[in-house]
Amino acid sequence: MPESDSWTVHNPAEQLARLQTLCRQRSVLIYRQQALYLQILRDELRDATRQALFRLISDVDPGRFGALSESTRLRFHEAVDQLVQRCSVLLTVEHLRLLAAQMVEETRRRQAQASRDLLEGLSQQQNQLESNQRQERQEPYGSIHLSLDPPVGETQTYPSRAVPVEEQDSNQDQNPAAVPPVAEQDLEQDQSDLDVLRSLFQLAGDALEHTALLDEIPSPSTGQSNSGAGHTGFMPELPDALLDWMEAIDLALSRRLRNLSHAINVEMLRCGLANTLLPVTLLEAVLHGQVETQSTASNLIRLRLPMAIGEIEQGVDVLCILLRISELEFDSPRLRRCRRKLRELHRDLHTMVRQQRHWQRRSLDQEVRTHWQSPTDSNPPPLDGD
């Protein structure tokens, strides 16, 4: 192998450039496959929703839908079709990318609000400590503090046999401030701890707000971003950023389907086909696997809500619609084939991310070695004898 080829193979900058070029090629394939997946989903979403509604009405009360008037049934079908059509328009790569950015911003605002609430709680505790300290200081004239604990920060002195007791008493009378009250010291220590915590959370809140502002301001150089993941127009150019992009698209798609499911459940409640309505937070908990559900048909969830009637604890089964990506793919062979190809691209990206992190560590190590071995000043100062 020539020396130039060997240097190229072991050069981190060259390897990172090759990974970036390969990532651009993979991003085109990922975009096309994701767009095809969403197109198939738009074509099959209406039939999947109607099938889920039919199973739901059949399981709950088949006669309830027949008891509705003809106009109410037509109005219900039209409302569901409009909801599905409105959601299908938003099932594109561009709209999901915007929704993913909104979800990231929502998470940052929630974290910033939590830090601000914690800062307010610490400020209230600090104000309460200061008010208690002022109340303790406002004591009647001539009050004294008696404590059995030795003074903190002072060397412990013991009376010697040569010194009489009267002289020791006179020395203590001359220096009455040598024994500070322990309660005041505890208050000052608590106040200092609160100040430290308050400053830390203040810095964390400022950092979150600062990063949010930086994300809103467009970067002057469109080739690279602040995090090192460049974007050429639409798709990321580095493997780790492209992997995050794919995961964000899946999360945004799950959010769209969850919102559609909640809107259909609300419409069923309006028409009298449902007696209860599950909140959005509970639907989100089901998607994350935080709530145990019972077995039912695809795109439906059955929850058993505990209810105490007298001394007997009973439960009520609640059945509603929840469109999920996994169950839509289970019922559609076309979606399964697209998902299989997306998973293959996802695995390839994982390999590229490991390679990227390896060469980034090599590049950082090389940079540190270069700065460590090179002299800080090429022109040393002249000696005194010169």
Coordinates of N, CA and C in Angstrom, one line a residue, residues 222-357:
T222 N -25.0 27.6 6.2 CA -26.0 26.6 6.0 C -25.3 25.2 5.8
G223 N -24.0 25.2 5.6 CA -23.4 23.9 5.4 C -23.2 23.1 6.7
Q224 N -23.0 23.8 7.9 CA -22.8 23.1 9.1 C -23.7 23.8 10.2
S225 N -24.1 23.0 11.2 CA -24.9 23.5 12.3 C -24.0 23.6 13.5
N226 N -24.6 24.1 14.6 CA -23.8 24.3 15.8 C -23.4 22.9 16.4
S227 N -24.2 21.9 16.3 CA -23.9 20.6 16.9 C -23.0 19.8 16.0
G228 N -22.5 20.2 14.9 CA -21.7 19.5 14.1 C -22.4 18.6 13.0
A229 N -23.7 18.7 13.0 CA -24.5 17.9 12.0 C -25.0 18.9 11.0
G230 N -24.4 18.9 9.8 CA -24.7 19.8 8.8 C -26.0 19.4 8.1
H231 N -26.7 20.4 7.6 CA -27.9 20.2 6.9 C -27.8 20.9 5.5
T232 N -28.1 20.2 4.5 CA -28.1 20.7 3.1 C -29.6 20.9 2.7
G233 N -30.2 21.9 3.1 CA -31.6 22.2 2.8 C -32.5 21.5 3.7
F234 N -32.7 20.1 3.6 CA -33.7 19.4 4.3 C -33.2 18.3 5.1
M235 N -32.4 17.4 4.6 CA -31.9 16.2 5.3 C -30.6 16.5 6.0
P236 N -30.4 15.8 7.1 CA -29.1 15.9 7.8 C -28.0 15.2 7.0
E237 N -26.7 15.6 7.3 CA -25.6 15.1 6.5 C -24.7 14.2 7.3
L238 N -24.9 14.1 8.6 CA -24.1 13.3 9.5 C -24.9 12.1 10.0
P239 N -24.3 10.9 10.2 CA -25.1 9.8 10.6 C -25.9 9.9 11.9
D240 N -25.3 10.5 12.9 CA -26.1 10.6 14.2 C -27.3 11.6 14.0
A241 N -27.1 12.6 13.3 CA -28.2 13.6 13.1 C -29.3 12.9 12.2
L242 N -28.9 12.1 11.2 CA -29.9 11.4 10.4 C -30.6 10.3 11.2
L243 N -29.9 9.7 12.1 CA -30.6 8.7 12.9 C -31.6 9.3 13.8
D244 N -31.3 10.5 14.4 CA -32.2 11.2 15.2 C -33.4 11.7 14.4
W245 N -33.1 12.1 13.2 CA -34.2 12.5 12.3 C -35.2 11.4 12.0
M246 N -34.7 10.2 11.8 CA -35.7 9.1 11.6 C -36.5 8.8 12.8
E247 N -35.9 8.8 14.0 CA -36.7 8.6 15.2 C -37.7 9.7 15.5
A248 N -37.3 10.9 15.1 CA -38.2 12.0 15.3 C -39.4 11.9 14.4
I249 N -39.2 11.4 13.2 CA -40.3 11.3 12.2 C -41.3 10.2 12.8
D250 N -40.8 9.1 13.3 CA -41.7 8.1 13.9 C -42.5 8.6 15.1
L251 N -41.8 9.4 15.9 CA -42.5 10.0 17.1 C -43.6 11.0 16.6
A252 N -43.3 11.8 15.6 CA -44.3 12.7 15.1 C -45.5 12.0 14.5
L253 N -45.2 10.9 13.8 CA -46.3 10.1 13.2 C -47.2 9.5 14.3
S254 N -46.6 9.0 15.3 CA -47.3 8.4 16.4 C -48.2 9.5 17.1
R255 N -47.7 10.8 17.1 CA -48.5 11.9 17.7 C -49.7 12.2 16.8
R256 N -49.5 12.2 15.5 CA -50.6 12.5 14.6 C -51.7 11.4 14.7
L257 N -51.3 10.2 14.8 CA -52.3 9.1 14.9 C -53.0 9.2 16.2
R258 N -52.3 9.6 17.3 CA -52.9 9.7 18.6 C -53.9 10.8 18.6
N259 N -53.6 12.0 18.0 CA -54.6 13.1 17.9 C -55.8 12.7 17.1
L260 N -55.6 11.9 16.0 CA -56.7 11.5 15.2 C -57.6 10.6 16.0
S261 N -57.0 9.7 16.8 CA -57.8 8.7 17.6 C -58.6 9.5 18.7
H262 N -58.0 10.5 19.3 CA -58.7 11.3 20.3 C -59.9 12.0 19.7
A263 N -59.7 12.6 18.5 CA -60.8 13.3 17.8 C -61.9 12.4 17.4
I264 N -61.6 11.2 17.0 CA -62.7 10.2 16.7 C -63.4 9.8 18.0
N265 N -62.7 9.6 19.1 CA -63.4 9.3 20.3 C -64.3 10.4 20.8
V266 N -63.9 11.7 20.6 CA -64.7 12.8 20.9 C -66.0 12.8 20.1
E267 N -65.8 12.5 18.8 CA -67.0 12.5 17.9 C -68.0 11.4 18.3
M268 N -67.4 10.2 18.7 CA -68.3 9.2 19.2 C -69.1 9.6 20.5
L269 N -68.4 10.3 21.3 CA -69.1 10.8 22.5 C -70.2 11.7 22.2
R270 N -70.0 12.6 21.2 CA -71.0 13.5 20.8 C -72.2 12.8 20.2
C271 N -72.0 11.8 19.5 CA -73.1 11.1 18.8 C -73.8 10.1 19.7
G272 N -73.3 9.9 20.9 CA -73.9 8.9 21.9 C -73.4 7.5 21.7
L273 N -72.4 7.3 20.9 CA -71.9 5.9 20.7 C -70.9 5.5 21.8
A274 N -70.5 6.4 22.6 CA -69.6 6.1 23.7 C -70.0 6.9 25.0
N275 N -69.8 6.3 26.1 CA -70.2 6.9 27.4 C -69.1 7.6 28.1
T276 N -67.9 7.2 27.8 CA -66.7 7.8 28.5 C -65.7 8.2 27.5
L277 N -64.8 9.1 27.9 CA -63.8 9.6 27.0 C -62.5 9.6 27.8
L278 N -61.5 8.9 27.3 CA -60.2 8.8 27.9 C -59.4 10.0 27.5
P279 N -58.7 10.6 28.5 CA -57.9 11.8 28.2 C -56.7 11.5 27.3
V280 N -56.1 12.5 26.8 CA -54.9 12.3 25.9 C -53.7 11.8 26.6
T281 N -53.6 12.2 27.9 CA -52.4 11.7 28.7 C -52.5 10.2 28.9
L282 N -53.7 9.7 29.1 CA -53.8 8.3 29.2 C -53.6 7.5 27.9
L283 N -54.0 8.1 26.8 CA -53.6 7.5 25.5 C -52.1 7.5 25.3
E284 N -51.5 8.6 25.7 CA -50.0 8.6 25.6 C -49.3 7.6 26.5
A285 N -49.9 7.4 27.7 CA -49.3 6.4 28.6 C -49.5 5.0 28.0
V286 N -50.6 4.7 27.3 CA -50.7 3.4 26.7 C -49.7 3.2 25.5
L287 N -49.4 4.3 24.8 CA -48.5 4.2 23.7 C -47.1 3.9 24.2
H288 N -46.7 4.4 25.4 CA -45.4 4.2 26.0 C -45.4 2.9 26.9
G289 N -46.5 2.2 26.9 CA -46.5 1.0 27.7 C -46.5 1.2 29.2
Q290 N -47.0 2.3 29.6 CA -47.1 2.6 31.1 C -48.4 2.1 31.7
V291 N -49.4 1.7 30.9 CA -50.7 1.3 31.3 C -51.0 -0.1 30.8
E292 N -51.4 -1.0 31.6 CA -51.7 -2.3 31.2 C -53.1 -2.3 30.5
T293 N -53.2 -2.9 29.3 CA -54.4 -3.0 28.6 C -54.8 -4.5 28.4
Q294 N -56.1 -4.7 28.1 CA -56.6 -6.1 27.9 C -56.6 -6.3 26.4
S295 N -56.7 -7.6 26.1 CA -56.6 -8.0 24.7 C -57.9 -7.6 24.0
T296 N -57.7 -7.1 22.8 CA -58.9 -6.6 21.9 C -58.4 -6.6 20.5
A297 N -59.3 -6.1 19.6 CA -59.0 -6.0 18.2 C -57.9 -5.0 17.9
S298 N -57.4 -5.0 16.6 CA -56.4 -4.0 16.2 C -56.9 -2.6 16.3
N299 N -56.0 -1.7 16.7 CA -56.3 -0.3 16.8 C -57.4 0.1 17.8
L300 N -57.6 -0.8 18.7 CA -58.6 -0.6 19.8 C -57.8 -0.9 21.1
I301 N -58.2 -0.2 22.2 CA -57.7 -0.5 23.5 C -58.9 -0.7 24.5
R302 N -58.6 -1.6 25.4 CA -59.6 -1.9 26.4 C -59.0 -1.8 27.8
L303 N -59.4 -0.8 28.5 CA -58.9 -0.6 29.9 C -60.0 -0.9 30.9
R304 N -59.5 -1.4 32.0 CA -60.4 -1.7 33.1 C -60.1 -0.7 34.2
L305 N -61.1 0.2 34.4 CA -60.9 1.3 35.4 C -61.5 0.8 36.7
P306 N -60.8 0.8 37.8 CA -61.3 0.4 39.1 C -62.4 1.4 39.6
M307 N -63.5 0.8 40.1 CA -64.5 1.7 40.7 C -65.0 0.9 41.9
A308 N -65.1 1.6 43.1 CA -65.6 1.0 44.3 C -67.1 1.4 44.5
I309 N -67.9 0.4 44.5 CA -69.3 0.6 44.8 C -69.7 -0.1 46.1
G310 N -69.8 0.7 47.1 CA -70.0 0.1 48.5 C -68.8 -0.6 49.0
E311 N -68.9 -1.8 49.5 CA -67.8 -2.5 50.0 C -67.2 -3.4 48.9
I312 N -67.8 -3.5 47.8 CA -67.3 -4.4 46.7 C -66.6 -3.6 45.7
E313 N -65.3 -3.9 45.4 CA -64.5 -3.2 44.4 C -64.8 -3.9 43.1
Q314 N -65.4 -3.1 42.2 CA -65.6 -3.5 40.9 C -64.9 -2.7 39.9
G315 N -64.9 -3.1 38.6 CA -64.2 -2.3 37.6 C -65.1 -2.1 36.4
V316 N -64.8 -1.1 35.6 CA -65.6 -0.8 34.4 C -64.6 -0.9 33.2
D317 N -65.0 -1.6 32.2 CA -64.2 -1.7 31.0 C -64.5 -0.6 30.0
V318 N -63.5 0.1 29.6 CA -63.6 1.2 28.7 C -62.9 0.8 27.4
L319 N -63.6 1.0 26.3 CA -63.1 0.6 25.0 C -63.2 1.8 24.1
C320 N -62.0 2.1 23.4 CA -61.9 3.3 22.6 C -60.9 3.0 21.5
I321 N -60.9 3.9 20.5 CA -60.0 3.8 19.4 C -58.6 4.4 19.7
L322 N -57.6 3.7 19.3 CA -56.2 4.2 19.4 C -55.4 3.6 18.2
L323 N -55.2 4.4 17.2 CA -54.5 4.0 16.0 C -53.0 3.9 16.3
R324 N -52.4 2.8 16.1 CA -51.0 2.6 16.4 C -50.2 2.1 15.2
I325 N -49.0 2.5 15.1 CA -48.2 2.2 13.9 C -48.0 0.7 13.8
S326 N -47.7 0.1 14.9 CA -47.4 -1.4 14.9 C -48.6 -2.2 14.4
E327 N -49.8 -1.8 14.9 CA -51.0 -2.6 14.5 C -51.4 -2.3 13.1
L328 N -51.2 -1.1 12.6 CA -51.4 -0.8 11.2 C -50.5 -1.6 10.3
E329 N -49.3 -1.7 10.7 CA -48.3 -2.5 9.9 C -48.7 -4.0 10.0
F330 N -49.2 -4.4 11.1 CA -49.6 -5.9 11.3 C -50.7 -6.2 10.3
D331 N -51.6 -5.3 10.0 CA -52.7 -5.6 9.1 C -52.4 -5.3 7.7
S332 N -51.3 -4.7 7.4 CA -51.0 -4.3 6.0 C -49.6 -4.9 5.6
P333 N -49.6 -5.8 4.6 CA -48.3 -6.3 4.1 C -47.5 -5.2 3.4
R334 N -48.1 -4.3 2.8 CA -47.3 -3.2 2.1 C -46.6 -2.4 3.1
L335 N -47.2 -2.0 4.2 CA -46.5 -1.3 5.3 C -45.4 -2.1 5.9
R336 N -45.6 -3.4 6.1 CA -44.6 -4.2 6.7 C -43.3 -4.3 5.8
R337 N -43.5 -4.3 4.5 CA -42.4 -4.3 3.6 C -41.6 -3.0 3.6
C338 N -42.3 -1.9 3.7 CA -41.6 -0.6 3.8 C -40.9 -0.5 5.1
R339 N -41.6 -1.0 6.2 CA -40.9 -0.9 7.5 C -39.7 -1.8 7.6
R340 N -39.7 -2.9 6.9 CA -38.5 -3.8 6.9 C -37.3 -3.1 6.2
K341 N -37.6 -2.4 5.1 CA -36.5 -1.6 4.5 C -36.0 -0.5 5.3
L342 N -36.9 0.2 6.0 CA -36.5 1.3 6.9 C -35.7 0.8 8.0
R343 N -36.0 -0.4 8.5 CA -35.2 -1.0 9.6 C -33.8 -1.3 9.1
E344 N -33.7 -1.8 7.9 CA -32.4 -2.1 7.4 C -31.6 -0.8 7.3
L345 N -32.2 0.2 6.8 CA -31.4 1.5 6.7 C -31.1 2.0 8.1
H346 N -32.0 1.8 9.1 CA -31.8 2.2 10.5 C -30.5 1.4 11.0
R347 N -30.4 0.1 10.8 CA -29.3 -0.6 11.2 C -28.0 -0.1 10.6
D348 N -28.0 0.2 9.3 CA -26.9 0.7 8.6 C -26.4 2.0 9.3
L349 N -27.4 2.8 9.6 CA -27.1 4.1 10.3 C -26.4 3.9 11.6
H350 N -26.9 2.9 12.4 CA -26.3 2.6 13.6 C -24.8 2.2 13.5
T351 N -24.5 1.5 12.4 CA -23.1 1.2 12.2 C -22.3 2.4 11.8
M352 N -22.9 3.3 11.0 CA -22.2 4.5 10.6 C -22.0 5.4 11.8
V353 N -23.0 5.4 12.7 CA -22.8 6.3 13.9 C -21.7 5.8 14.8
R354 N -21.5 4.5 14.9 CA -20.4 3.9 15.7 C -19.1 4.3 15.0
Q355 N -19.0 4.2 13.7 CA -17.8 4.7 13.0 C -17.6 6.2 13.2
Q356 N -18.6 6.9 13.1 CA -18.4 8.4 13.3 C -17.9 8.7 14.7
R357 N -18.4 8.1 15.7 CA -17.9 8.4 17.0 C -16.5 7.9 17.2

